[in-house]
């Protein structure tokens, strides 16, 4: 990682400060909303406001970094789950995790949009990396017979987007997830299976 000001690699202490600021920003924005001040983020991180601005010159750049960190963490989580003993359980657990973090992601995305920042462009490779990791989880779950074979990654992404929106807006949780999961699982009813064939 390089310094935004000099373009040189960050020292170890600067990297630690940056990580503390990001962690604090995620927590502050989750609790107080994205209108919380950068001063509050600095206070929570235990650093001066100058340290925050040295790493993130604007509040929008801080919000972008929070969003990228969230997507990268989800992609790493998906990668870690690829070796799980139960591919179906891993897929559905990851789906639930993405939906549970939807409200935070939505708040940051909306704040960026209000500031005129395209969140998709700001996240760079993080979004496609997450999609690829989810696709691999889906494929393993389908090979294990835990997810219907006729469901593609595009459908899962659309369902995730809808569920995430619902979770962020209406607090849709366990009951709605259960219904979605029932629709993703292979049909065990002879009448319905015959109707599909």
CSV table of C-alpha atoms in Angstrom, one decimal:
chain,number,residue,atom,x,y,z
A,1,UNK,CA,0.0,0.0,0.0
A,2,UNK,CA,1.3,3.4,-0.9
A,3,UNK,CA,0.8,6.9,0.6
A,4,UNK,CA,-1.8,8.9,-1.3
A,5,UNK,CA,0.3,12.0,-0.9
A,6,UNK,CA,3.8,10.8,-1.8
A,7,UNK,CA,3.1,7.5,-3.7
A,8,UNK,CA,5.7,5.8,-1.5
A,9,UNK,CA,5.0,2.6,0.4
A,10,UNK,CA,3.5,3.2,3.9
A,11,UNK,CA,5.6,2.5,7.0
A,12,UNK,CA,4.4,-0.2,9.3
A,13,UNK,CA,3.0,2.3,11.9
A,14,UNK,CA,1.2,4.2,9.1
A,15,UNK,CA,-0.4,0.9,7.9
A,16,UNK,CA,-1.6,0.2,11.5
A,17,UNK,CA,-3.0,3.7,11.8
A,18,UNK,CA,-4.8,3.3,8.4
A,19,UNK,CA,-6.3,-0.1,9.5
A,20,UNK,CA,-7.4,1.5,12.9
A,21,UNK,CA,-9.1,4.4,11.1
A,22,UNK,CA,-10.9,2.0,8.7
A,23,UNK,CA,-12.1,-0.2,11.5
A,24,UNK,CA,-13.3,2.8,13.5
A,25,UNK,CA,-15.0,4.3,10.5
A,26,UNK,CA,-16.9,1.0,9.9
A,27,UNK,CA,-18.1,1.0,13.5
A,28,UNK,CA,-18.9,4.7,13.7
A,29,UNK,CA,-20.8,4.7,10.4
A,30,UNK,CA,-22.7,1.5,11.3
A,31,UNK,CA,-23.8,2.9,14.7
A,32,UNK,CA,-24.3,6.6,13.8
A,33,UNK,CA,-24.9,6.5,10.1
A,34,UNK,CA,-22.7,7.9,7.3
A,35,UNK,CA,-23.4,11.5,8.4
A,36,UNK,CA,-21.1,10.9,11.4
A,37,UNK,CA,-18.1,13.2,11.4
A,38,UNK,CA,-14.5,12.3,10.5
A,39,UNK,CA,-13.6,13.8,13.9
A,40,UNK,CA,-15.7,11.1,15.5
A,41,UNK,CA,-13.9,8.4,13.5
A,42,UNK,CA,-10.5,9.9,14.6
A,43,UNK,CA,-11.7,9.8,18.2
A,44,UNK,CA,-12.8,6.2,17.9
A,45,UNK,CA,-9.6,5.2,16.2
A,46,UNK,CA,-7.5,7.0,18.9
A,47,UNK,CA,-5.7,9.1,16.3
A,48,UNK,CA,-5.6,12.8,15.4
A,49,UNK,CA,-7.9,14.2,12.6
A,50,UNK,CA,-4.7,14.9,10.6
A,51,UNK,CA,-3.9,11.1,10.6
A,52,UNK,CA,-7.4,10.5,9.1
A,53,UNK,CA,-7.0,13.1,6.4
A,54,UNK,CA,-3.4,11.9,5.6
A,55,UNK,CA,-4.9,8.5,4.6
A,56,UNK,CA,-8.3,9.7,3.4
A,57,UNK,CA,-8.2,13.3,2.1
A,58,UNK,CA,-12.0,13.5,2.0
A,59,UNK,CA,-14.9,11.9,3.7
A,60,UNK,CA,-15.9,10.3,0.4
A,61,UNK,CA,-12.5,8.7,0.1
A,62,UNK,CA,-13.0,7.2,3.6
A,63,UNK,CA,-16.4,5.9,2.6
A,64,UNK,CA,-15.0,4.4,-0.5
A,65,UNK,CA,-12.3,2.6,1.5
A,66,UNK,CA,-14.9,1.3,4.0
A,67,UNK,CA,-17.0,-0.1,1.1
A,68,UNK,CA,-13.9,-1.7,-0.6
A,69,UNK,CA,-12.8,-3.2,2.7
A,70,UNK,CA,-16.3,-4.7,3.3
A,71,UNK,CA,-16.4,-6.2,-0.2
A,72,UNK,CA,-12.8,-7.6,0.1
A,73,UNK,CA,-13.6,-9.1,3.5
A,74,UNK,CA,-16.7,-10.8,2.0
A,75,UNK,CA,-14.6,-12.1,-0.9
A,76,UNK,CA,-12.0,-13.5,1.6
A,77,UNK,CA,-14.8,-15.1,3.6
A,78,UNK,CA,-16.1,-16.8,0.5
A,79,UNK,CA,-12.6,-18.0,-0.4
A,80,UNK,CA,-12.2,-19.4,3.1
A,81,UNK,CA,-15.5,-21.3,2.8
A,82,UNK,CA,-14.5,-23.0,-0.5
A,83,UNK,CA,-12.8,-25.7,1.5
A,84,UNK,CA,-15.6,-26.2,3.9
A,85,UNK,CA,-16.6,-29.8,4.5
A,86,UNK,CA,-20.3,-29.1,3.7
A,87,UNK,CA,-20.5,-27.0,0.5
A,88,UNK,CA,-24.2,-26.4,0.8
A,89,UNK,CA,-23.9,-25.1,4.4
A,90,UNK,CA,-21.0,-22.9,3.3
A,91,UNK,CA,-23.0,-21.4,0.4
A,92,UNK,CA,-26.1,-20.7,2.5
A,93,UNK,CA,-24.0,-19.3,5.4
A,94,UNK,CA,-22.2,-17.0,3.1
A,95,UNK,CA,-25.5,-15.8,1.5
A,96,UNK,CA,-26.8,-15.0,5.0
A,97,UNK,CA,-23.6,-13.1,5.8
A,98,UNK,CA,-23.9,-10.9,2.8
A,99,UNK,CA,-27.5,-10.1,3.6
A,100,UNK,CA,-26.7,-9.4,7.2
A,101,UNK,CA,-24.1,-6.8,6.1
A,102,UNK,CA,-26.4,-5.2,3.5
A,103,UNK,CA,-27.6,-2.3,5.6
A,104,UNK,CA,-24.1,-1.0,6.2
A,105,UNK,CA,-23.1,-1.5,2.5
A,106,UNK,CA,-26.3,0.3,1.4
A,107,UNK,CA,-25.7,3.3,3.7
A,108,UNK,CA,-22.2,3.8,2.4
A,109,UNK,CA,-23.3,3.3,-1.2
A,110,UNK,CA,-26.1,5.8,-0.8
A,111,UNK,CA,-23.8,8.4,0.9
A,112,UNK,CA,-21.3,8.0,-2.0
A,113,UNK,CA,-24.1,8.5,-4.6
A,114,UNK,CA,-25.3,11.6,-2.8
A,115,UNK,CA,-21.7,12.9,-3.1
A,116,UNK,CA,-21.7,12.2,-6.8
A,117,UNK,CA,-19.4,9.1,-6.5
A,118,UNK,CA,-20.1,6.0,-8.5
A,119,UNK,CA,-19.7,3.2,-5.9
A,120,UNK,CA,-19.3,0.5,-8.6
A,121,UNK,CA,-16.3,2.4,-10.1
A,122,UNK,CA,-14.9,3.2,-6.7
A,123,UNK,CA,-14.8,-0.4,-5.6
A,124,UNK,CA,-12.7,-1.4,-8.6
A,125,UNK,CA,-11.7,-5.1,-8.5
A,126,UNK,CA,-13.5,-5.8,-5.2
A,127,UNK,CA,-16.9,-6.3,-6.7
A,128,UNK,CA,-15.8,-8.8,-9.4
A,129,UNK,CA,-13.7,-10.6,-6.9
A,130,UNK,CA,-16.7,-11.1,-4.7
A,131,UNK,CA,-18.8,-12.3,-7.6
A,132,UNK,CA,-16.1,-14.8,-8.6
A,133,UNK,CA,-15.8,-16.2,-5.1
A,134,UNK,CA,-19.6,-16.5,-4.8
A,135,UNK,CA,-19.7,-18.3,-8.1
A,136,UNK,CA,-17.2,-20.9,-6.9
A,137,UNK,CA,-19.3,-21.4,-3.7
A,138,UNK,CA,-22.4,-21.9,-5.8
A,139,UNK,CA,-20.7,-24.4,-8.1
A,140,UNK,CA,-19.5,-26.5,-5.2
A,141,UNK,CA,-22.9,-26.4,-3.6
A,142,UNK,CA,-24.5,-27.5,-6.8
A,143,UNK,CA,-22.0,-30.4,-7.3
A,144,UNK,CA,-22.9,-31.5,-3.7
A,145,UNK,CA,-26.6,-31.4,-4.6
A,146,UNK,CA,-27.4,-28.7,-2.1
A,147,UNK,CA,-28.5,-26.1,-4.7
A,148,UNK,CA,-30.6,-26.5,-7.8
A,149,UNK,CA,-28.6,-27.1,-10.9
A,150,UNK,CA,-30.7,-24.8,-13.0
A,151,UNK,CA,-29.7,-21.7,-10.9
A,152,UNK,CA,-26.9,-19.6,-12.3
A,153,UNK,CA,-24.6,-17.1,-10.7
A,154,UNK,CA,-26.5,-14.2,-12.3
A,155,UNK,CA,-29.7,-15.4,-10.6
A,156,UNK,CA,-28.0,-15.8,-7.3
A,157,UNK,CA,-26.6,-12.3,-7.6
A,158,UNK,CA,-30.0,-10.9,-8.4
A,159,UNK,CA,-31.6,-12.7,-5.5
A,160,UNK,CA,-28.8,-11.5,-3.2
A,161,UNK,CA,-29.3,-7.9,-4.4
A,162,UNK,CA,-33.0,-8.1,-3.7
A,163,UNK,CA,-32.6,-9.7,-0.3
A,164,UNK,CA,-29.9,-7.2,0.6
A,165,UNK,CA,-32.2,-4.3,-0.4
A,166,UNK,CA,-35.0,-5.8,1.6
A,167,UNK,CA,-32.8,-6.3,4.6
A,168,UNK,CA,-31.5,-2.8,4.4
A,169,UNK,CA,-34.9,-1.2,4.0
A,170,UNK,CA,-37.4,-3.4,5.9
A,171,UNK,CA,-35.2,-5.5,8.1
A,172,UNK,CA,-36.2,-8.7,6.3
A,173,UNK,CA,-34.4,-11.5,8.1
A,174,UNK,CA,-34.7,-15.2,8.9
A,175,UNK,CA,-38.2,-15.9,7.5
A,176,UNK,CA,-37.4,-14.3,4.2
A,177,UNK,CA,-34.1,-16.0,4.0
A,178,UNK,CA,-35.7,-19.4,4.7
A,179,UNK,CA,-38.1,-18.8,1.8
A,180,UNK,CA,-35.3,-17.8,-0.5
A,181,UNK,CA,-33.2,-20.8,0.5
A,182,UNK,CA,-36.2,-23.1,0.0
A,183,UNK,CA,-36.3,-21.8,-3.6
A,184,UNK,CA,-32.6,-22.4,-4.2
A,185,UNK,CA,-32.6,-26.0,-2.8
A,186,UNK,CA,-33.3,-28.9,-5.2
A,187,UNK,CA,-37.0,-29.9,-5.3
A,188,UNK,CA,-37.8,-33.1,-3.4
A,189,UNK,CA,-41.5,-33.1,-4.4
A,190,UNK,CA,-42.2,-35.6,-7.2
A,191,UNK,CA,-45.1,-33.5,-8.6
A,192,UNK,CA,-43.0,-30.3,-8.8
A,193,UNK,CA,-40.0,-32.1,-10.2
A,194,UNK,CA,-42.1,-33.6,-13.0
A,195,UNK,CA,-43.7,-30.2,-13.8
A,196,UNK,CA,-40.2,-28.7,-14.2
A,197,UNK,CA,-39.0,-31.6,-16.4
